[in-house]
C-alpha positions as CSV (number, residue, x, y, z in Angstrom):
1,X,31.7,10.6,-24.9
2,X,30.4,14.1,-26.3
3,X,26.8,13.0,-28.6
4,X,26.6,15.2,-32.0
5,X,24.0,17.9,-31.4
6,X,22.1,20.4,-34.0
7,X,21.3,23.8,-34.3
8,X,18.7,23.3,-31.3
9,X,21.2,21.5,-29.0
10,X,19.4,17.9,-29.5
11,X,21.3,15.2,-29.6
12,X,21.1,13.5,-33.1
13,X,23.0,10.2,-31.8
14,X,21.2,7.9,-28.8
15,X,23.4,5.9,-27.6
16,X,21.7,4.0,-24.3
17,X,24.9,1.8,-23.4
18,X,27.4,4.6,-23.7
19,X,26.5,5.1,-19.7
20,X,24.9,8.4,-18.1
21,X,28.3,11.2,-19.0
22,X,26.4,13.4,-21.2
23,X,24.1,15.3,-20.4
24,X,21.6,14.0,-23.0
25,X,22.6,11.0,-22.0
26,X,21.7,11.2,-18.4
27,X,18.7,12.5,-18.7
28,X,17.5,9.9,-20.3
29,X,19.0,6.5,-17.7
30,X,17.4,9.1,-14.5
31,X,14.3,10.2,-16.9
32,X,13.3,5.5,-18.0
33,X,14.6,5.0,-14.4
34,X,12.2,6.8,-12.7
35,X,9.6,5.9,-15.4
36,X,10.0,2.2,-14.1
37,X,9.6,2.9,-10.5
38,X,6.9,4.6,-11.5
39,X,5.4,1.2,-13.2
40,X,6.3,-0.7,-10.6
41,X,4.7,1.0,-7.5
42,X,1.4,1.4,-9.6
43,X,0.9,-2.7,-11.0
44,X,2.4,-4.0,-7.3
45,X,-1.0,-4.4,-6.4
46,X,-2.2,-6.7,-8.8
47,X,-0.2,-9.7,-8.8
48,X,-0.9,-9.3,-4.7
49,X,-4.9,-9.4,-5.6
50,X,-5.4,-13.1,-4.4
51,X,-3.8,-12.5,-1.0
52,X,-5.2,-8.6,-0.8
53,X,-9.0,-9.7,-2.3
54,X,-9.0,-12.3,1.0
55,X,-8.4,-10.2,3.2
56,X,-10.6,-6.7,1.8
57,X,-13.2,-8.7,1.1
58,X,-12.4,-7.2,-2.7
59,X,-14.6,-7.8,-5.8
60,X,-13.0,-8.1,-9.9
61,X,-14.3,-4.7,-10.0
62,X,-11.8,-2.7,-7.9
63,X,-9.0,-4.5,-9.3
64,X,-7.3,-1.1,-11.8
65,X,-7.3,2.2,-11.5
66,X,-8.6,5.3,-12.6
67,X,-6.2,8.0,-11.5
68,X,-3.9,8.1,-14.6
69,X,-7.4,9.5,-17.1
70,X,-7.4,12.6,-15.1
71,X,-3.5,13.0,-14.5
72,X,-2.2,12.4,-18.2
73,X,-5.1,14.9,-19.5
74,X,-3.0,17.2,-17.3
75,X,0.9,16.8,-17.1
76,X,1.0,17.9,-20.6
77,X,0.6,21.7,-19.3
78,X,2.9,21.2,-16.0
79,X,5.6,20.0,-19.0
80,X,4.2,23.2,-21.0
81,X,5.0,25.3,-17.8
82,X,7.6,24.1,-15.9
83,X,9.2,21.2,-17.9
84,X,9.3,17.5,-18.5
85,X,12.3,17.4,-15.4
86,X,10.4,19.4,-13.0
87,X,7.0,17.7,-13.4
88,X,8.6,14.7,-13.5
89,X,9.5,14.6,-10.5
90,X,6.9,16.1,-8.6
91,X,4.4,13.7,-10.2
92,X,6.8,10.7,-8.5
93,X,7.0,12.3,-4.9
94,X,3.5,13.0,-4.6
95,X,2.6,10.1,-4.8
96,X,5.1,7.9,-3.2
97,X,3.3,8.5,-0.2
98,X,0.3,6.8,-1.9
99,X,2.6,3.7,-2.4
100,X,3.3,3.0,1.6
101,X,-0.3,4.3,2.1
102,X,-1.9,0.4,1.0
103,X,0.8,-0.6,3.3
104,X,-2.1,0.4,5.9
105,X,-5.9,0.2,4.0
106,X,-8.4,-1.6,5.4
107,X,-11.7,-1.3,4.0
108,X,-12.5,-2.3,0.3
109,X,-13.4,2.0,0.0
110,X,-9.8,3.5,1.5
111,X,-7.9,0.5,-0.8
112,X,-10.2,2.1,-4.2
113,X,-9.2,5.1,-3.3
114,X,-5.0,4.9,-2.5
115,X,-5.8,3.5,-5.9
116,X,-6.9,6.3,-7.8
117,X,-4.4,8.2,-6.2
118,X,-1.2,5.7,-7.3
119,X,-2.5,6.2,-10.4
120,X,-1.7,9.6,-11.0
121,X,2.3,8.5,-10.4
122,X,1.6,7.2,-14.3
123,X,1.2,10.7,-15.7
124,X,5.2,9.8,-15.3
125,X,5.0,8.6,-18.5
126,X,3.8,11.7,-20.7
127,X,6.6,14.5,-19.2
128,X,9.4,11.2,-20.0
129,X,7.7,11.2,-24.2
130,X,8.4,15.1,-23.4
131,X,11.8,14.8,-21.8
132,X,12.5,12.5,-24.8
133,X,11.1,15.0,-27.5
134,X,13.2,17.8,-26.2
135,X,16.5,15.7,-25.9
136,X,16.6,13.8,-29.8
137,X,15.9,14.5,-32.6
138,X,13.9,14.2,-35.9
139,X,15.9,11.6,-37.1
140,X,16.1,9.2,-33.5
141,X,13.1,10.6,-32.0
142,X,11.1,7.3,-32.2
143,X,14.6,5.1,-31.5
144,X,14.6,7.8,-28.5
145,X,11.6,7.5,-27.2
146,X,10.9,3.7,-27.5
147,X,13.9,3.0,-25.5
148,X,13.3,4.4,-22.9
149,X,9.7,3.8,-22.8
150,X,10.4,0.6,-23.6
151,X,12.6,-0.1,-20.8
152,X,10.3,2.4,-18.5
153,X,8.4,-0.8,-19.3
154,X,9.5,-3.6,-18.3
155,X,8.4,-2.0,-14.0
156,X,5.3,-3.8,-15.3
157,X,6.3,-7.1,-15.4
158,X,8.9,-6.6,-12.9
159,X,6.2,-5.4,-10.3
160,X,4.7,-9.0,-11.9
161,X,8.0,-11.1,-10.9
162,X,8.7,-9.9,-8.4
163,X,6.4,-8.9,-5.6
164,X,5.1,-12.7,-5.0
165,X,8.7,-12.9,-4.3
166,X,9.0,-9.7,-2.3
167,X,5.6,-11.7,-0.3
168,X,6.9,-15.1,-0.5
169,X,10.5,-13.1,1.4
170,X,8.4,-11.8,4.1
171,X,6.4,-14.8,5.2
172,X,10.0,-16.9,4.9
173,X,11.9,-14.0,7.6
174,X,9.4,-14.1,10.0
175,X,7.9,-17.5,10.3
176,X,4.1,-17.1,11.4
177,X,3.9,-13.9,10.2
178,X,0.1,-13.5,8.8
179,X,-0.9,-13.0,5.2
180,X,-2.6,-9.5,5.8
181,X,0.5,-8.6,7.5
182,X,3.5,-10.5,4.5
183,X,1.6,-8.2,1.6
184,X,1.6,-4.6,3.3
185,X,4.9,-5.2,3.9
186,X,5.6,-5.9,0.5
187,X,4.5,-2.6,-0.5
188,X,7.7,-1.0,1.4
189,X,9.5,-1.8,-1.6
190,X,8.2,-0.4,-4.3
191,X,7.1,2.8,-2.5
192,X,10.6,3.2,-1.2
193,X,12.0,2.6,-5.0
194,X,9.8,5.1,-6.6
195,X,11.6,7.5,-3.9
196,X,14.3,7.0,-4.2
197,X,14.0,8.3,-8.0
198,X,12.4,11.0,-7.1
199,X,15.0,12.2,-5.6
200,X,17.8,11.5,-8.0
201,X,15.6,13.5,-10.7
202,X,15.1,16.1,-8.6
203,X,18.6,16.2,-7.3
204,X,19.6,16.7,-11.3
205,X,19.4,20.0,-11.3
206,X,18.7,21.9,-14.8
207,X,20.4,20.9,-17.6
208,X,22.9,23.2,-19.4
209,X,21.3,22.0,-22.5
210,X,20.5,25.2,-25.8
211,X,17.3,23.4,-26.4
212,X,13.5,23.5,-28.4
213,X,11.8,26.3,-26.2
214,X,9.0,26.3,-29.1
215,X,5.8,25.8,-28.8
216,X,4.8,21.8,-27.6
217,X,3.0,19.1,-28.3
218,X,-0.2,18.5,-25.7
219,X,-1.4,15.0,-26.8
220,X,-4.1,13.2,-24.5
221,X,-2.5,10.0,-24.2
222,X,-4.6,6.4,-23.3
223,X,-6.2,5.8,-20.6
224,X,-7.4,3.3,-18.7
225,X,-5.7,1.0,-17.1
226,X,-2.2,-1.1,-18.6
227,X,-3.2,-4.9,-19.5
228,X,-0.3,-6.5,-18.1
229,X,-1.6,-5.2,-15.2
230,X,-4.3,-8.4,-15.0
231,X,-2.3,-11.4,-16.5
232,X,-1.4,-12.3,-13.4
233,X,-5.1,-11.9,-11.5
234,X,-6.1,-13.9,-15.1
235,X,-4.1,-17.0,-15.3
236,X,-4.5,-17.5,-11.2
237,X,-8.2,-17.4,-11.6
238,X,-9.2,-19.0,-14.7
239,X,-6.6,-21.5,-15.2
240,X,-6.0,-21.9,-11.3
241,X,-1.8,-21.7,-11.5
242,X,-0.9,-20.5,-7.9
243,X,0.6,-16.6,-7.2
244,X,3.9,-16.9,-7.9
245,X,3.5,-19.2,-11.4
246,X,1.0,-15.8,-12.2
247,X,3.5,-13.9,-11.5
248,X,6.3,-15.5,-13.7
249,X,4.2,-16.3,-16.4
250,X,2.9,-12.7,-16.5
251,X,6.0,-11.1,-16.6
252,X,6.8,-12.1,-20.5
253,X,4.2,-9.5,-20.8
254,X,6.0,-6.5,-19.1
255,X,9.4,-7.9,-20.2
256,X,8.7,-8.4,-24.1
257,X,8.8,-3.6,-23.6
258,X,13.0,-4.2,-23.5
259,X,12.8,-5.2,-27.4
260,X,9.3,-4.8,-28.7
261,X,8.5,-0.3,-28.3
262,X,12.2,0.5,-29.2
263,X,11.9,-1.7,-32.5
264,X,8.8,-0.2,-33.0
265,X,10.8,3.5,-32.4
266,X,13.5,2.3,-34.7
267,X,10.6,0.3,-37.9
268,X,9.4,4.5,-37.6
269,X,12.8,6.6,-38.2
270,X,13.7,4.4,-40.5
271,X,10.1,4.1,-42.9
272,X,9.9,7.9,-41.5
273,X,13.5,8.3,-43.5
274,X,12.7,6.9,-46.7
275,X,8.8,7.3,-47.2
276,X,8.0,10.1,-44.6
277,X,5.2,10.8,-42.7
278,X,2.9,8.2,-44.9
279,X,5.3,6.2,-44.6
280,X,5.6,5.9,-40.2
281,X,1.8,5.9,-40.7
282,X,1.6,3.1,-42.6
283,X,4.0,1.7,-40.5
284,X,1.7,2.3,-37.1
285,X,-2.0,1.0,-38.7
286,X,-1.4,-2.5,-39.5
287,X,1.2,-3.3,-36.2
288,X,-1.6,-2.2,-34.6
289,X,-4.3,-4.2,-36.7
290,X,-2.2,-6.9,-36.0
291,X,-1.8,-6.3,-32.3
292,X,-6.5,-5.8,-32.4
293,X,-6.5,-10.0,-34.1
294,X,-4.1,-11.4,-31.3
295,X,-6.2,-9.7,-28.7
296,X,-9.3,-11.3,-29.9
297,X,-7.2,-14.2,-30.3
298,X,-6.2,-14.5,-26.7
299,X,-9.5,-14.5,-25.2
300,X,-10.2,-17.6,-26.7
301,X,-7.1,-19.7,-26.5
302,X,-8.2,-22.0,-24.1
303,X,-5.2,-23.9,-22.0
304,X,-2.4,-22.0,-20.1
305,X,0.6,-22.6,-23.0
306,X,-1.5,-20.9,-25.8
307,X,-2.8,-18.1,-23.6
308,X,1.2,-17.2,-22.2
309,X,1.8,-18.0,-26.3
310,X,-0.9,-15.7,-27.7
311,X,0.2,-13.0,-25.1
312,X,3.5,-12.6,-26.1
313,X,2.5,-12.7,-29.5
314,X,0.1,-9.6,-28.6
315,X,2.8,-8.2,-26.5
316,X,5.1,-7.8,-29.3
317,X,2.8,-6.8,-31.8
318,X,1.3,-3.9,-29.3
319,X,4.6,-2.6,-27.8
320,X,5.7,-1.7,-30.8
321,X,2.7,0.1,-32.0
322,X,3.5,2.6,-28.6
323,X,7.1,3.0,-30.0
324,X,5.4,4.3,-33.4
325,X,3.1,6.0,-32.2
326,X,5.4,8.5,-30.1
327,X,8.0,7.9,-33.6
328,X,5.4,10.2,-34.4
329,X,3.8,12.4,-31.9
330,X,7.6,15.3,-31.9
331,X,5.6,15.5,-35.2
332,X,2.5,17.0,-34.5
333,X,0.6,20.4,-34.5
334,X,5.0,21.5,-35.6
335,X,2.8,24.8,-36.7
336,X,1.7,25.4,-33.9
337,X,0.5,29.1,-32.6
């Protein structure tokens, strides 16, 4: 199935369920799958933190990673220099060893250092959005960015759900295995997934598409940690739910990306066609404001059911705001020299 393209070779339609029959859709699927794997890897420790804390004597202050901040500053120029495909593969392959290294950490300092370098993997979010902006025209770029990022971000929810299950499977399969050995073994799953998707992207080769070779956008994306990574720990500590139940409840935050980010991109494109850039910006402002109000409310509810309900609404709006944001980013500094 051939996608229609514009004068720059960018697809004017996005058909996310049409498979990978065209170069545009092959790149689309490899891009989000690779980013999914990196989200899964980077967010794989939080669901097991209650177990890791006991083994390594960790404190809550070391539960996050900060390598992402520096990495996202650097990845933009790398994309401009090497292209988003090569940048994606390089980030995945260079950070995968640190995911495997989680199985060998023996001290809080080692855990912090390894998580710092794993944080670099989420710089791939920039190359993902850069790649989508290179592949799809202005009419559908918001939708493309939203679907790609939304599907990829479900890696966060998958980690919340699957890592406790992997841990439980190891414990069940090897009777008497120590807890510390079981959670260490679990990290081979995200490490392997990231490696496989990185090799797939690298093996793709350079697509023979006539794409825009003019100046690309460099943008500082939001840094820090993804909110979904601390949900399981929050539920575990505040409401004293089991680690598996905490992971299952927390998964709703990540899985909302399946619909919320693409919805934000669709809204951005629709408002852009009707009202121009003002429509895109006002939609973003409204959705982001609602997300902020729900975030405040999230800290005030006092039961598991209420927390999950508010979290569901917050996730919908905050991820839709991300989709709306990347419906705006491709139009920034279009006249740069």
